[in-house]
Amino acid sequence: MSTEFRRPSGRAPEQPREIRLTRDYTRHAEGSVLVEFGDTKVLCNASVEPGVPRWLRGKGQGWVTAEYGMLPRATHTRGGREATRGKQGGRTLEIQRLIGRSLRATVNLKKLGEFTITVDCDVIQADGGTRTASITGGCVALVDAIRYLQRNKLIKGDPFKQLVSSVSVGIFRGVPVVDLDYPEDSGADTDMNVVMAEDGSLIEVQGTAEKGTFSRAELNAMLELAENAGVQLFDHQRESLGIPR
Amino acid sequence: MSTEFRRPSGRAPEQPREIRLTRDYTRHAEGSVLVEFGDTKVLCNASVEPGVPRWLRGKGQGWVTAEYGMLPRATHTRGGREATRGKQGGRTLEIQRLIGRSLRATVNLKKLGEFTITVDCDVIQADGGTRTASITGGCVALVDAIRYLQRNKLIKGDPFKQLVSSVSVGIFRGVPVVDLDYPEDSGADTDMNVVMAEDGSLIEVQGTAEKGTFSRAELNAMLELAENAGVQLFDHQRESLGIPR
Amino acid sequence: MSTEFRRPSGRAPEQPREIRLTRDYTRHAEGSVLVEFGDTKVLCNASVEPGVPRWLRGKGQGWVTAEYGMLPRATHTRGGREATRGKQGGRTLEIQRLIGRSLRATVNLKKLGEFTITVDCDVIQADGGTRTASITGGCVALVDAIRYLQRNKLIKGDPFKQLVSSVSVGIFRGVPVVDLDYPEDSGADTDMNVVMAEDGSLIEVQGTAEKGTFSRAELNAMLELAENAGVQLFDHQRESLGIPR
Amino acid sequence: MSTEFRRPSGRAPEQPREIRLTRDYTRHAEGSVLVEFGDTKVLCNASVEPGVPRWLRGKGQGWVTAEYGMLPRATHTRGGREATRGKQGGRTLEIQRLIGRSLRATVNLKKLGEFTITVDCDVIQADGGTRTASITGGCVALVDAIRYLQRNKLIKGDPFKQLVSSVSVGIFRGVPVVDLDYPEDSGADTDMNVVMAEDGSLIEVQGTAEKGTFSRAELNAMLELAENAGVQLFDHQRESLGIPR
Amino acid sequence: MSTEFRRPSGRAPEQPREIRLTRDYTRHAEGSVLVEFGDTKVLCNASVEPGVPRWLRGKGQGWVTAEYGMLPRATHTRGGREATRGKQGGRTLEIQRLIGRSLRATVNLKKLGEFTITVDCDVIQADGGTRTASITGGCVALVDAIRYLQRNKLIKGDPFKQLVSSVSVGIFRGVPVVDLDYPEDSGADTDMNVVMAEDGSLIEVQGTAEKGTFSRAELNAMLELAENAGVQLFDHQRESLGIPR
Amino acid sequence: MSTEFRRPSGRAPEQPREIRLTRDYTRHAEGSVLVEFGDTKVLCNASVEPGVPRWLRGKGQGWVTAEYGMLPRATHTRGGREATRGKQGGRTLEIQRLIGRSLRATVNLKKLGEFTITVDCDVIQADGGTRTASITGGCVALVDAIRYLQRNKLIKGDPFKQLVSSVSVGIFRGVPVVDLDYPEDSGADTDMNVVMAEDGSLIEVQGTAEKGTFSRAELNAMLELAENAGVQLFDHQRESLGIPR
């Protein structure tokens, strides 16, 4: 790495932003977590509802899904309200499908019983990495929703399987960096979102060359960074939830 | 009033909830205010954009409008996401039209120049009175957006006219009360939203008999309560904005 | 009042327009009334259908709702057809919610049985006051629909509670006036719609300062005018329905 | 024809219903005609607007188009409001395309100048034949709109080409009949809508075997009936418009 | 006919384009036919599904319906994708209603049992006559779907009634011609689509004067051409399906 | 690998399906390619249109975008038509965004001039891998569209940068396999789509653990398989386009 390389934030390439997880942020949801990755702030509310989608009925299992939204002025310039435009955009749908798939890896759906947990991830303030923050915070809200079901004896077993966390990595001015903020995200050559399980294995990898292409070596360097950040993210999640290491 | 009358919250009939106004709540919007009326929390972001709607072009004046939304789990049970359903409901449209009309009374549109200020009111947590909180907090965000225009010398004069605030009043178990929370709101006989100017005059009055009817005397009792609460609301707004009384 | 004050129509401030109520205007609906407030003409069709909305099922009660529409050329310039644009506008939704709420005050829903009465108010020609005409005429159509249910022995008791009528009042060039036509409506300082019960009590009050604000004294003057016009409206309704005073 | 054949209405097979054309039915539209084919009542409002659709701009010609709607309770049972459902149904679109094509045969678009005339056909009461009544009444409203343009010297030449009228014919219980009302329409073996020019030539023929098929001989018998009814329809149109034969 | 008359394709007026019917074009559908009328290519897939629309339930009969679509670049210039625009256009709805009605004449719905057969007609390449090709090819796919039901013993009797085919006819430069391709279709004075049964009788006739009007004599000349082409179309269908004449 | 492992198709783990690329499949599009990956058949039509989206205007560069659709009966059971449902689903939007991003890597947009090339990928028959086939075939259609621009002297330079191809890889019953067909796709533990450039570098990697998680070693094994298949895919593309190796 060139000695002159500097990230806009002054962070070291392998240094994620400050992570904060605030549980019980609102009072109605069964799980409610404000997750902050630096200036990115997402409110993750997990709602428990009896019943499952039509195509799952009678199979004796539960369902976990996610919805994603961005407040109109979460960003530098005001984005239109999707409810006003009458539909969710492609980017929104793509992100909420990713969050839902990732969070399902947290849960043994067979042990969940016929309940649906919907995790709403609403971005209050955006500064890059809203989808990775949503997965990381949404996982904590989901665990709280599972605990609610157990505490109220609505289910018997323990559907919790493993923590799931996510971080972005990328190649910025030729250097692999972790947890890109908005200035990096909009200028990166390659951008990759990695979703991980506690044991270091992978749940989802989505890498895109925004300009040019990327090599297998760069891919490996990025995965290395993600793995190391994952260790810290899981620590944050465990500490927040009071789970011993 | 019967000696046994008690509001669910234990408040006196003429006592509004605790009001809090937090400015600069998010960092991108030109005006950003979190308003709390007790457990009702609304994020009001005022966005300045050059230009006006088509039907105002070339008239040398500005425009102020509002949009309203509720996060899916702001309420006791999860409400569907309007972006997913593909349209804003009638209640949403009615509320955002009311907020927009009310906030326009704050501004001299002729002096605003060809700018549009959109005030997004997004309910983070609902406990009754979300529209009155939105107007009260939105007015402060709007003033901040006007100051932004002045500070950056984008306009010359001062388009600010007057503060606008709003509170709900109603007849609950036969007794006129102010600033209804959710348990009162859902059980009230009559419900009225009052939008006021600093000099005590009225901008909007919307009263509905949810059950039966209401008399002129009851209407007057409710307006009395609103007027008194208005004095407190304007104090909160002025204090928050650093405006001397 | 200044001696020079003149309403565009030449009417006295307290004089409503000529009211006409034509029952059985079309032949399919269980109640069909053409209501005319001067040049404002609204066709109010009340349709009886078995069953109630999902959220009311099994409660042994009925439902009354309203829908509102305007023919594209009911106004001076052609307005787009809402069916073509693919959604009802905010104004339409707001009006039909008001009409529905107001008409429900006519009926004891518990005695209606599991029937839904939908009152369609379609504006044939608009000259101000379409929502107040809709409520006044819709009430008569609703009574005819209730009589249909009784005549055909579909219900036993009498769900009729009271007549409901509505009129607009406003401050036009500083003077309180009743039943504003389009030229007044578009130029008024304050505009208020009042929905009343036969005994003079209030069901709904919606007042808006279009410019500036209005005082409590002006509010009272407007309510006075509405109350007096209400006496005439109820006479028209009773005469039309053959109800002795 | 069997001696026992009787139409539900008692009319002779070649006898159309009573036709009425009331001009100036509403006051805002440049042409406003209530057309009645027996109990079928359609309000046809022709609106003149400057400008043409994008794909016609700069060609120095005008445009004529139509929109069709049915009030929710124009029929025996209440049909949903298309504005509420969020789109026009296939039947509605098919009918308004037919009306538009037919009415364009009335006008020399080159002589119309860059004006668009939109003919709104809204069915107040339906008893079969709403599209044929719409074309017949819409043509009269269209002529009034053209006269408005001429009277106000907005165009110089005369874009009027010819009157256009329409009637339905069908095979009902084996017998060719003209101008089917609802009971016939819903029971007919074959149903055909014929749009005609004053000289007896054809503009549009749409015949459908609802059950089985129809022969060339039956087609000819139906066309014969339509032609004869056309003579009467053109008389009505001319009389209404004060055009000598 | 003038000696100088020439169709753009060089065909004789009474000569249809080369017709090809390829069965089993895709492997999933119960009936799958690629139909070619010259350069017009439509893929007709008939899908069998258990159950019928709500309004037919419990009547012990089946249903046949059609959907029509055009690939965005089936035409000279790219047309928007209807799924992207969020609705099917009026032309699409009109065509698929025509195809559905026509194909229902092929089947005795009472003998079909409670099955729905949906015939999807998707235009791969358009050169005029896509709706007539869809009906002609869709009929063959529909017969294959019926045979599937019989082969798998899902129904007992034989719901097949008759073959149905369709061809366009028109007046091109004053001359009646059959099976118009795109250059003729876009320049024709009159355009007519004829749907026929094997015995020469008519199922649907839709004729439109695109410019001017057409006479009864012209109508007859066009029907003559359609009838003759029908003989050839039925031969193609029978040969393709292995039905002896 | 266990000696008993067998892919449902009998292919070796590293063996892709038979690939076919048919250029000029339809006659209107500037580039038209039918791509077949075994039984998966996708029609890729590239359309050239002058102009660029609003946000690119005046920058002197072009744009490449993609749309994706599936014929209703491309699959085992009929899927609803997206045009009928009124919107594209999340899966569709996600796929067409991936195709568009991938194909833009083929082109130097600066040298394309102010043209937009839209590549429509419509699935005629689906058997797994429709998005990878779309990218591989769409790239060939895109090259043909570029050649069209050059041949017609609409652009001067050569905007072609590199070929792009794509293949799926996955872990099926514990074994890494390439180019999954539908039976493998629906049963795979992990599924990954890889988009590659001719020099072996990566453009997009999207890997998802459908059940459990996957290790870095498995990721590497899958990338190996994709790289090897890529060599063959590029050979097919070059041969089809007549580009020497």
CSV table of N, CA and C in Angstrom, one decimal, chain F residues 101-166:
chain,number,residue,atom,x,y,z
F,101,ARG,N,-25.8,-4.3,-15.1
F,101,ARG,CA,-24.5,-4.0,-14.6
F,101,ARG,C,-23.4,-4.8,-15.3
F,102,SER,N,-23.7,-6.1,-15.5
F,102,SER,CA,-22.7,-6.9,-16.2
F,102,SER,C,-22.5,-6.5,-17.6
F,103,LEU,N,-23.5,-6.2,-18.3
F,103,LEU,CA,-23.3,-5.9,-19.8
F,103,LEU,C,-22.6,-4.6,-19.9
F,104,ARG,N,-22.8,-3.7,-19.0
F,104,ARG,CA,-22.1,-2.4,-19.1
F,104,ARG,C,-20.6,-2.6,-19.1
F,105,ALA,N,-20.1,-3.7,-18.5
F,105,ALA,CA,-18.7,-4.0,-18.5
F,105,ALA,C,-18.1,-4.3,-19.9
F,106,THR,N,-19.1,-4.5,-20.8
F,106,THR,CA,-18.7,-4.9,-22.2
F,106,THR,C,-18.3,-3.6,-23.0
F,107,VAL,N,-18.8,-2.5,-22.5
F,107,VAL,CA,-18.8,-1.3,-23.4
F,107,VAL,C,-18.1,-0.1,-22.7
F,108,ASN,N,-17.4,0.6,-23.5
F,108,ASN,CA,-16.9,1.9,-23.1
F,108,ASN,C,-17.9,3.0,-23.4
F,109,LEU,N,-18.7,3.4,-22.4
F,109,LEU,CA,-19.8,4.2,-22.6
F,109,LEU,C,-19.5,5.6,-23.1
F,110,LYS,N,-18.3,6.0,-22.9
F,110,LYS,CA,-17.8,7.3,-23.4
F,110,LYS,C,-17.8,7.3,-24.9
F,111,LYS,N,-17.4,6.1,-25.5
F,111,LYS,CA,-17.2,6.0,-26.9
F,111,LYS,C,-18.6,5.7,-27.6
F,112,LEU,N,-19.6,5.4,-26.8
F,112,LEU,CA,-20.8,5.0,-27.4
F,112,LEU,C,-21.6,6.1,-28.0
F,113,GLY,N,-21.3,7.3,-27.6
F,113,GLY,CA,-22.1,8.5,-28.0
F,113,GLY,C,-23.4,8.5,-27.3
F,114,GLU,N,-24.3,9.5,-27.6
F,114,GLU,CA,-25.6,9.6,-26.9
F,114,GLU,C,-26.6,8.6,-27.4
F,115,PHE,N,-26.3,7.3,-27.3
F,115,PHE,CA,-27.2,6.3,-27.6
F,115,PHE,C,-27.5,5.4,-26.4
F,116,THR,N,-28.7,4.9,-26.3
F,116,THR,CA,-29.0,3.9,-25.3
F,116,THR,C,-29.2,2.5,-26.0
F,117,ILE,N,-28.6,1.5,-25.5
F,117,ILE,CA,-28.8,0.2,-25.9
F,117,ILE,C,-29.6,-0.6,-24.8
F,118,THR,N,-30.8,-1.0,-25.1
F,118,THR,CA,-31.5,-1.8,-24.2
F,118,THR,C,-31.5,-3.3,-24.6
F,119,VAL,N,-31.1,-4.1,-23.7
F,119,VAL,CA,-31.0,-5.6,-24.0
F,119,VAL,C,-32.2,-6.2,-23.3
F,120,ASP,N,-33.2,-6.7,-24.0
F,120,ASP,CA,-34.3,-7.4,-23.5
F,120,ASP,C,-34.0,-8.9,-23.4
F,121,CYS,N,-34.1,-9.5,-22.3
F,121,CYS,CA,-33.9,-10.9,-22.1
F,121,CYS,C,-35.2,-11.5,-21.7
F,122,ASP,N,-35.8,-12.2,-22.6
F,122,ASP,CA,-37.1,-12.9,-22.3
F,122,ASP,C,-36.9,-14.4,-22.4
F,123,VAL,N,-37.3,-15.0,-21.3
F,123,VAL,CA,-37.1,-16.4,-21.1
F,123,VAL,C,-38.2,-17.2,-21.8
F,124,ILE,N,-37.9,-18.0,-22.8
F,124,ILE,CA,-38.9,-18.8,-23.5
F,124,ILE,C,-39.1,-20.1,-22.8
F,125,GLN,N,-38.1,-20.6,-22.3
F,125,GLN,CA,-38.2,-21.9,-21.5
F,125,GLN,C,-37.1,-21.9,-20.5
F,126,ALA,N,-37.5,-22.3,-19.2
F,126,ALA,CA,-36.6,-22.1,-18.1
F,126,ALA,C,-36.2,-23.5,-17.6
F,127,ASP,N,-34.9,-23.7,-17.3
F,127,ASP,CA,-34.5,-25.0,-16.7
F,127,ASP,C,-33.2,-24.6,-15.8
F,128,GLY,N,-33.3,-23.5,-15.1
F,128,GLY,CA,-32.1,-23.1,-14.3
F,128,GLY,C,-31.2,-22.3,-15.0
F,129,GLY,N,-30.6,-21.3,-14.4
F,129,GLY,CA,-29.5,-20.5,-15.0
F,129,GLY,C,-30.0,-19.5,-16.0
F,130,THR,N,-31.2,-19.0,-15.8
F,130,THR,CA,-31.7,-18.0,-16.8
F,130,THR,C,-30.9,-16.7,-16.8
F,131,ARG,N,-30.5,-16.3,-15.6
F,131,ARG,CA,-29.7,-15.0,-15.6
F,131,ARG,C,-28.3,-15.2,-16.2
F,132,THR,N,-27.7,-16.3,-16.0
F,132,THR,CA,-26.3,-16.4,-16.5
F,132,THR,C,-26.4,-16.6,-18.1
F,133,ALA,N,-27.5,-17.3,-18.5
F,133,ALA,CA,-27.7,-17.4,-20.0
F,133,ALA,C,-28.0,-16.0,-20.6
F,134,SER,N,-28.8,-15.3,-19.9
F,134,SER,CA,-29.1,-13.9,-20.3
F,134,SER,C,-27.9,-13.0,-20.5
F,135,ILE,N,-27.0,-13.1,-19.6
F,135,ILE,CA,-25.8,-12.3,-19.6
F,135,ILE,C,-24.9,-12.8,-20.8
F,136,THR,N,-24.7,-14.1,-20.9
F,136,THR,CA,-23.9,-14.6,-22.0
F,136,THR,C,-24.4,-14.4,-23.4
F,137,GLY,N,-25.7,-14.5,-23.5
F,137,GLY,CA,-26.3,-14.3,-24.8
F,137,GLY,C,-26.5,-12.8,-25.1
F,138,GLY,N,-26.9,-12.1,-24.0
F,138,GLY,CA,-27.1,-10.6,-24.1
F,138,GLY,C,-25.8,-9.9,-24.6
F,139,CYS,N,-24.7,-10.4,-24.2
F,139,CYS,CA,-23.4,-9.8,-24.6
F,139,CYS,C,-23.2,-9.9,-26.1
F,140,VAL,N,-23.6,-11.1,-26.7
F,140,VAL,CA,-23.5,-11.2,-28.1
F,140,VAL,C,-24.4,-10.3,-28.8
F,141,ALA,N,-25.6,-10.2,-28.3
F,141,ALA,CA,-26.6,-9.3,-29.0
F,141,ALA,C,-26.1,-7.8,-28.9
F,142,LEU,N,-25.5,-7.5,-27.7
F,142,LEU,CA,-25.0,-6.2,-27.5
F,142,LEU,C,-23.9,-5.9,-28.5
F,143,VAL,N,-23.0,-6.8,-28.8
F,143,VAL,CA,-21.9,-6.6,-29.7
F,143,VAL,C,-22.5,-6.4,-31.1
F,144,ASP,N,-23.6,-7.1,-31.5
F,144,ASP,CA,-24.2,-6.9,-32.8
F,144,ASP,C,-24.8,-5.5,-32.8
F,145,ALA,N,-25.4,-5.0,-31.8
F,145,ALA,CA,-25.9,-3.7,-31.8
F,145,ALA,C,-24.8,-2.6,-31.9
F,146,ILE,N,-23.7,-2.9,-31.3
F,146,ILE,CA,-22.6,-1.9,-31.5
F,146,ILE,C,-22.1,-2.0,-33.0
F,147,ARG,N,-22.0,-3.2,-33.5
F,147,ARG,CA,-21.6,-3.3,-35.0
F,147,ARG,C,-22.6,-2.6,-35.9
F,148,TYR,N,-23.9,-2.6,-35.5
F,148,TYR,CA,-24.9,-1.9,-36.3
F,148,TYR,C,-24.6,-0.4,-36.3
F,149,LEU,N,-24.3,0.1,-35.1
F,149,LEU,CA,-24.0,1.5,-35.0
F,149,LEU,C,-22.8,1.9,-35.9
F,150,GLN,N,-21.8,1.0,-35.8
F,150,GLN,CA,-20.6,1.3,-36.6
F,150,GLN,C,-20.8,1.2,-38.1
F,151,ARG,N,-21.5,0.1,-38.5
F,151,ARG,CA,-21.8,-0.2,-39.9
F,151,ARG,C,-22.6,1.0,-40.5
F,152,ASN,N,-23.5,1.6,-39.7
F,152,ASN,CA,-24.3,2.7,-40.2
F,152,ASN,C,-23.7,4.0,-39.9
F,153,LYS,N,-22.4,4.0,-39.5
F,153,LYS,CA,-21.6,5.2,-39.3
F,153,LYS,C,-22.3,6.2,-38.3
F,154,LEU,N,-23.0,5.6,-37.3
F,154,LEU,CA,-23.7,6.5,-36.3
F,154,LEU,C,-22.7,6.8,-35.2
F,155,ILE,N,-21.6,6.0,-35.1
F,155,ILE,CA,-20.6,6.4,-34.2
F,155,ILE,C,-19.2,6.2,-34.9
F,156,LYS,N,-18.2,6.8,-34.3
F,156,LYS,CA,-16.9,6.8,-35.0
F,156,LYS,C,-16.0,5.7,-34.4
F,157,GLY,N,-15.7,5.8,-33.1
F,157,GLY,CA,-14.7,4.9,-32.5
F,157,GLY,C,-15.3,3.6,-32.3
F,158,ASP,N,-14.7,2.8,-31.5
F,158,ASP,CA,-15.1,1.4,-31.2
F,158,ASP,C,-15.4,1.3,-29.7
F,159,PRO,N,-16.6,1.3,-29.3
F,159,PRO,CA,-16.9,1.3,-27.8
F,159,PRO,C,-16.8,-0.1,-27.2
F,160,PHE,N,-16.5,-1.1,-28.0
F,160,PHE,CA,-16.4,-2.5,-27.5
F,160,PHE,C,-15.1,-2.6,-26.6
F,161,LYS,N,-15.3,-3.1,-25.4
F,161,LYS,CA,-14.2,-3.3,-24.5
F,161,LYS,C,-13.8,-4.7,-24.3
F,162,GLN,N,-14.7,-5.6,-24.0
F,162,GLN,CA,-14.4,-7.0,-23.7
F,162,GLN,C,-15.6,-7.8,-23.7
F,163,LEU,N,-15.5,-9.1,-24.0
F,163,LEU,CA,-16.6,-10.0,-23.8
F,163,LEU,C,-16.9,-10.3,-22.4
F,164,VAL,N,-18.1,-10.5,-22.0
F,164,VAL,CA,-18.5,-10.8,-20.7
F,164,VAL,C,-19.4,-12.1,-20.7
F,165,SER,N,-19.1,-13.0,-19.9
F,165,SER,CA,-20.0,-14.2,-19.8
F,165,SER,C,-20.2,-14.6,-18.4
F,166,SER,N,-21.2,-15.5,-18.2
F,166,SER,CA,-21.6,-15.8,-16.8
F,166,SER,C,-22.1,-17.2,-16.7
